[in-house]
Amino acid sequence: SLCDICVLVVDLMHGLEPQTVESLQLLKKRRCPFVVALNKVDRCYGWKQCKDAPFREALKAQEQHTRDEFEWRWEEIRVQIAAQGLNAELYYRNKDPKKVVSVVPTSALSGEGVPDLLALVVALTQKMLVERLMLSDALEA
């Protein structure tokens, strides 16, 4: 198998690049569970850093024009993902994570959204890969 679970990183400023589209097609073909890390939210004009904060908290701290820019860029990327045959939604709005790809806005520089991404990956692993998870007393090399 390609992998057990995947975090696909998409640049908020550039959208889906050709290699991202190729990765999406491979993940779809292999039916591999994945989430999208929508990176570089801190590049939105006027973004105020909220170091290591959950995304929704960081978004609330922004001016309206910054929130509007984020929403506009997110909708553009959502359309690009839909063009690849996938439905996507921001993780906190996603009512059906098994059928709709969850997207977590992040900033690799300031850490915003990273706690959400980690929590989502753990939850996805526990739900989708429960039969592959096991406890062991011995460490395997």
GROMACS .gro file of N, CA, C and O in nm, residues 2-62:
model
  244
    2LEU      N    1   0.033   0.230  -0.050
    2LEU     CA    2   0.103   0.358  -0.058
    2LEU      C    3   0.139   0.408   0.082
    2LEU      O    4   0.253   0.443   0.110
    3CYS      N    5   0.040   0.415   0.171
    3CYS     CA    6   0.059   0.454   0.310
    3CYS      C    7  -0.070   0.422   0.385
    3CYS      O    8  -0.171   0.389   0.324
    4ASP      N    9  -0.066   0.430   0.517
    4ASP     CA   10  -0.185   0.402   0.596
    4ASP      C   11  -0.275   0.524   0.610
    4ASP      O   12  -0.397   0.513   0.615
    5ILE      N   13  -0.213   0.640   0.620
    5ILE     CA   14  -0.286   0.766   0.634
    5ILE      C   15  -0.196   0.877   0.580
    5ILE      O   16  -0.074   0.863   0.579
    6CYS      N   17  -0.257   0.985   0.534
    6CYS     CA   18  -0.177   1.089   0.470
    6CYS      C   19  -0.224   1.228   0.511
    6CYS      O   20  -0.343   1.250   0.532
    7VAL      N   21  -0.128   1.320   0.520
    7VAL     CA   22  -0.158   1.463   0.534
    7VAL      C   23  -0.106   1.527   0.406
    7VAL      O   24   0.014   1.528   0.379
    8LEU      N   25  -0.198   1.576   0.325
    8LEU     CA   26  -0.163   1.640   0.199
    8LEU      C   27  -0.155   1.790   0.224
    8LEU      O   28  -0.251   1.852   0.268
    9VAL      N   29  -0.039   1.849   0.197
    9VAL     CA   30  -0.018   1.991   0.223
    9VAL      C   31  -0.046   2.071   0.096
    9VAL      O   32   0.008   2.043  -0.009
   10VAL      N   33  -0.134   2.171   0.111
   10VAL     CA   34  -0.170   2.260   0.000
   10VAL      C   35  -0.139   2.402   0.044
   10VAL      O   36  -0.174   2.444   0.155
   11ASP      N   37  -0.073   2.477  -0.041
   11ASP     CA   38  -0.038   2.616  -0.015
   11ASP      C   39  -0.161   2.704  -0.040
   11ASP      O   40  -0.214   2.706  -0.151
   12LEU      N   41  -0.206   2.775   0.062
   12LEU     CA   42  -0.324   2.862   0.050
   12LEU      C   43  -0.307   2.967  -0.059
   12LEU      O   44  -0.403   3.005  -0.125
   13MET      N   45  -0.184   3.011  -0.081
   13MET     CA   46  -0.159   3.118  -0.177
   13MET      C   47  -0.153   3.069  -0.322
   13MET      O   48  -0.176   3.146  -0.414
   14HIS      N   49  -0.121   2.941  -0.342
   14HIS     CA   50  -0.103   2.889  -0.478
   14HIS      C   51  -0.207   2.785  -0.520
   14HIS      O   52  -0.218   2.754  -0.639
   15GLY      N   53  -0.277   2.727  -0.425
   15GLY     CA   54  -0.376   2.626  -0.460
   15GLY      C   55  -0.313   2.494  -0.500
   15GLY      O   56  -0.200   2.464  -0.463
   16LEU      N   57  -0.387   2.417  -0.577
   16LEU     CA   58  -0.339   2.284  -0.617
   16LEU      C   59  -0.234   2.296  -0.727
   16LEU      O   60  -0.261   2.345  -0.835
   17GLU      N   61  -0.116   2.249  -0.696
   17GLU     CA   62  -0.006   2.242  -0.792
   17GLU      C   63  -0.017   2.108  -0.865
   17GLU      O   64  -0.085   2.017  -0.818
   18PRO      N   65   0.051   2.093  -0.980
   18PRO     CA   66   0.043   1.965  -1.053
   18PRO      C   67   0.081   1.843  -0.968
   18PRO      O   68   0.014   1.739  -0.977
   19GLN      N   69   0.183   1.855  -0.884
   19GLN     CA   70   0.222   1.740  -0.801
   19GLN      C   71   0.116   1.710  -0.694
   19GLN      O   72   0.098   1.596  -0.654
   20THR      N   73   0.042   1.813  -0.651
   20THR     CA   74  -0.066   1.792  -0.555
   20THR      C   75  -0.180   1.716  -0.620
   20THR      O   76  -0.237   1.625  -0.560
   21VAL      N   77  -0.213   1.753  -0.744
   21VAL     CA   78  -0.318   1.683  -0.819
   21VAL      C   79  -0.278   1.537  -0.838
   21VAL      O   80  -0.360   1.446  -0.818
   22GLU      N   81  -0.153   1.513  -0.871
   22GLU     CA   82  -0.104   1.376  -0.888
   22GLU      C   83  -0.116   1.298  -0.757
   22GLU      O   84  -0.161   1.182  -0.755
   23SER      N   85  -0.079   1.360  -0.646
   23SER     CA   86  -0.091   1.295  -0.515
   23SER      C   87  -0.237   1.266  -0.482
   23SER      O   88  -0.268   1.157  -0.431
   24LEU      N   89  -0.326   1.360  -0.509
   24LEU     CA   90  -0.469   1.338  -0.486
   24LEU      C   91  -0.520   1.218  -0.564
   24LEU      O   92  -0.596   1.136  -0.511
   25GLN      N   93  -0.479   1.207  -0.691
   25GLN     CA   94  -0.524   1.095  -0.774
   25GLN      C   95  -0.474   0.962  -0.718
   25GLN      O   96  -0.548   0.862  -0.716
   26LEU      N   97  -0.349   0.960  -0.672
   26LEU     CA   98  -0.295   0.836  -0.611
   26LEU      C   99  -0.371   0.799  -0.484
   26LEU      O  100  -0.403   0.682  -0.462
   27LEU      N  101  -0.398   0.897  -0.400
   27LEU     CA  102  -0.471   0.871  -0.276
   27LEU      C  103  -0.611   0.820  -0.304
   27LEU      O  104  -0.659   0.728  -0.237
   28LYS      N  105  -0.678   0.880  -0.402
   28LYS     CA  106  -0.812   0.833  -0.441
   28LYS      C  107  -0.807   0.690  -0.493
   28LYS      O  108  -0.888   0.606  -0.454
   29LYS      N  109  -0.713   0.665  -0.580
   29LYS     CA  110  -0.700   0.533  -0.643
   29LYS      C  111  -0.676   0.424  -0.538
   29LYS      O  112  -0.732   0.316  -0.544
   30ARG      N  113  -0.591   0.456  -0.440
   30ARG     CA  114  -0.556   0.358  -0.335
   30ARG      C  115  -0.653   0.360  -0.217
   30ARG      O  116  -0.636   0.285  -0.123
   31ARG      N  117  -0.751   0.452  -0.223
   31ARG     CA  118  -0.850   0.465  -0.116
   31ARG      C  119  -0.784   0.485   0.021
   31ARG      O  120  -0.823   0.424   0.121
   32CYS      N  121  -0.684   0.567   0.023
   32CYS     CA  122  -0.608   0.596   0.144
   32CYS      C  123  -0.674   0.714   0.218
   32CYS      O  124  -0.699   0.818   0.158
   33PRO      N  125  -0.702   0.699   0.347
   33PRO     CA  126  -0.759   0.811   0.422
   33PRO      C  127  -0.657   0.926   0.432
   33PRO      O  128  -0.539   0.902   0.453
   34PHE      N  129  -0.707   1.049   0.415
   34PHE     CA  130  -0.617   1.164   0.424
   34PHE      C  131  -0.692   1.289   0.467
   34PHE      O  132  -0.814   1.296   0.459
   35VAL      N  133  -0.616   1.384   0.515
   35VAL     CA  134  -0.666   1.518   0.545
   35VAL      C  135  -0.578   1.616   0.469
   35VAL      O  136  -0.466   1.582   0.429
   36VAL      N  137  -0.629   1.734   0.450
   36VAL     CA  138  -0.553   1.838   0.381
   36VAL      C  139  -0.511   1.943   0.484
   36VAL      O  140  -0.595   1.993   0.560
   37ALA      N  141  -0.381   1.972   0.488
   37ALA     CA  142  -0.330   2.084   0.567
   37ALA      C  143  -0.320   2.202   0.471
   37ALA      O  144  -0.240   2.202   0.378
   38LEU      N  145  -0.407   2.299   0.490
   38LEU     CA  146  -0.410   2.418   0.406
   38LEU      C  147  -0.312   2.518   0.467
   38LEU      O  148  -0.346   2.594   0.558
   39ASN      N  149  -0.189   2.515   0.420
   39ASN     CA  150  -0.079   2.586   0.486
   39ASN      C  151  -0.064   2.731   0.440
   39ASN      O  152  -0.115   2.769   0.336
   40LYS      N  153   0.006   2.806   0.517
   40LYS     CA  154   0.041   2.946   0.494
   40LYS      C  155  -0.076   3.042   0.515
   40LYS      O  156  -0.085   3.145   0.448
   41VAL      N  157  -0.161   3.012   0.613
   41VAL     CA  158  -0.269   3.106   0.644
   41VAL      C  159  -0.212   3.239   0.692
   41VAL      O  160  -0.275   3.344   0.675
   42ASP      N  161  -0.092   3.235   0.748
   42ASP     CA  162  -0.028   3.357   0.798
   42ASP      C  163   0.012   3.453   0.686
   42ASP      O  164   0.049   3.567   0.713
   43ARG      N  165   0.000   3.410   0.562
   43ARG     CA  166   0.031   3.497   0.448
   43ARG      C  167  -0.087   3.584   0.405
   43ARG      O  168  -0.072   3.671   0.320
   44CYS      N  169  -0.205   3.561   0.464
   44CYS     CA  170  -0.318   3.649   0.436
   44CYS      C  171  -0.282   3.789   0.484
   44CYS      O  172  -0.222   3.805   0.591
   45TYR      N  173  -0.321   3.889   0.406
   45TYR     CA  174  -0.284   4.027   0.436
   45TYR      C  175  -0.335   4.069   0.575
   45TYR      O  176  -0.453   4.053   0.606
   46GLY      N  177  -0.243   4.117   0.658
   46GLY     CA  178  -0.278   4.166   0.791
   46GLY      C  179  -0.292   4.058   0.897
   46GLY      O  180  -0.339   4.085   1.007
   47TRP      N  181  -0.250   3.933   0.866
   47TRP     CA  182  -0.264   3.824   0.962
   47TRP      C  183  -0.186   3.854   1.089
   47TRP      O  184  -0.069   3.888   1.084
   48LYS      N  185  -0.253   3.841   1.203
   48LYS     CA  186  -0.190   3.858   1.334
   48LYS      C  187  -0.160   3.720   1.389
   48LYS      O  188  -0.251   3.640   1.409
   49GLN      N  189  -0.032   3.693   1.414
   49GLN     CA  190   0.007   3.560   1.462
   49GLN      C  191  -0.049   3.532   1.600
   49GLN      O  192  -0.049   3.618   1.687
   50CYS      N  193  -0.094   3.409   1.615
   50CYS     CA  194  -0.139   3.356   1.744
   50CYS      C  195  -0.064   3.225   1.763
   50CYS      O  196  -0.116   3.118   1.731
   51LYS      N  197   0.059   3.234   1.807
   51LYS     CA  198   0.151   3.121   1.809
   51LYS      C  199   0.089   2.994   1.867
   51LYS      O  200   0.037   2.994   1.977
   52ASP      N  201   0.093   2.888   1.786
   52ASP     CA  202   0.048   2.753   1.823
   52ASP      C  203  -0.099   2.745   1.863
   52ASP      O  204  -0.140   2.650   1.929
   53ALA      N  205  -0.179   2.839   1.823
   53ALA     CA  206  -0.321   2.842   1.861
   53ALA      C  207  -0.403   2.752   1.768
   53ALA      O  208  -0.368   2.732   1.652
   54PRO      N  209  -0.515   2.700   1.820
   54PRO     CA  210  -0.610   2.633   1.732
   54PRO      C  211  -0.656   2.732   1.625
   54PRO      O  212  -0.666   2.852   1.651
   55PHE      N  213  -0.687   2.682   1.506
   55PHE     CA  214  -0.716   2.771   1.395
   55PHE      C  215  -0.835   2.863   1.422
   55PHE      O  216  -0.830   2.982   1.393
   56ARG      N  217  -0.944   2.810   1.472
   56ARG     CA  218  -1.064   2.893   1.492
   56ARG      C  219  -1.036   3.009   1.587
   56ARG      O  220  -1.086   3.119   1.568
   57GLU      N  221  -0.955   2.984   1.687
   57GLU     CA  222  -0.915   3.089   1.781
   57GLU      C  223  -0.832   3.196   1.708
   57GLU      O  224  -0.852   3.316   1.727
   58ALA      N  225  -0.738   3.151   1.626
   58ALA     CA  226  -0.654   3.244   1.550
   58ALA      C  227  -0.737   3.324   1.451
   58ALA      O  228  -0.715   3.444   1.433
   59LEU      N  229  -0.834   3.258   1.385
   59LEU     CA  230  -0.917   3.328   1.288
   59LEU      C  231  -1.002   3.436   1.355
   59LEU      O  232  -1.018   3.545   1.300
   60LYS      N  233  -1.053   3.408   1.473
   60LYS     CA  234  -1.134   3.506   1.545
   60LYS      C  235  -1.053   3.632   1.581
   60LYS      O  236  -1.110   3.739   1.594
   61ALA      N  237  -0.922   3.615   1.596
   61ALA     CA  238  -0.836   3.727   1.634
   61ALA      C  239  -0.803   3.820   1.516
   61ALA      O  240  -0.741   3.924   1.535
   62GLN      N  241  -0.846   3.782   1.396
   62GLN     CA  242  -0.811   3.859   1.275
   62GLN      C  243  -0.914   3.968   1.246
   62GLN      O  244  -1.030   3.957   1.283
   0.00000   0.00000   0.00000
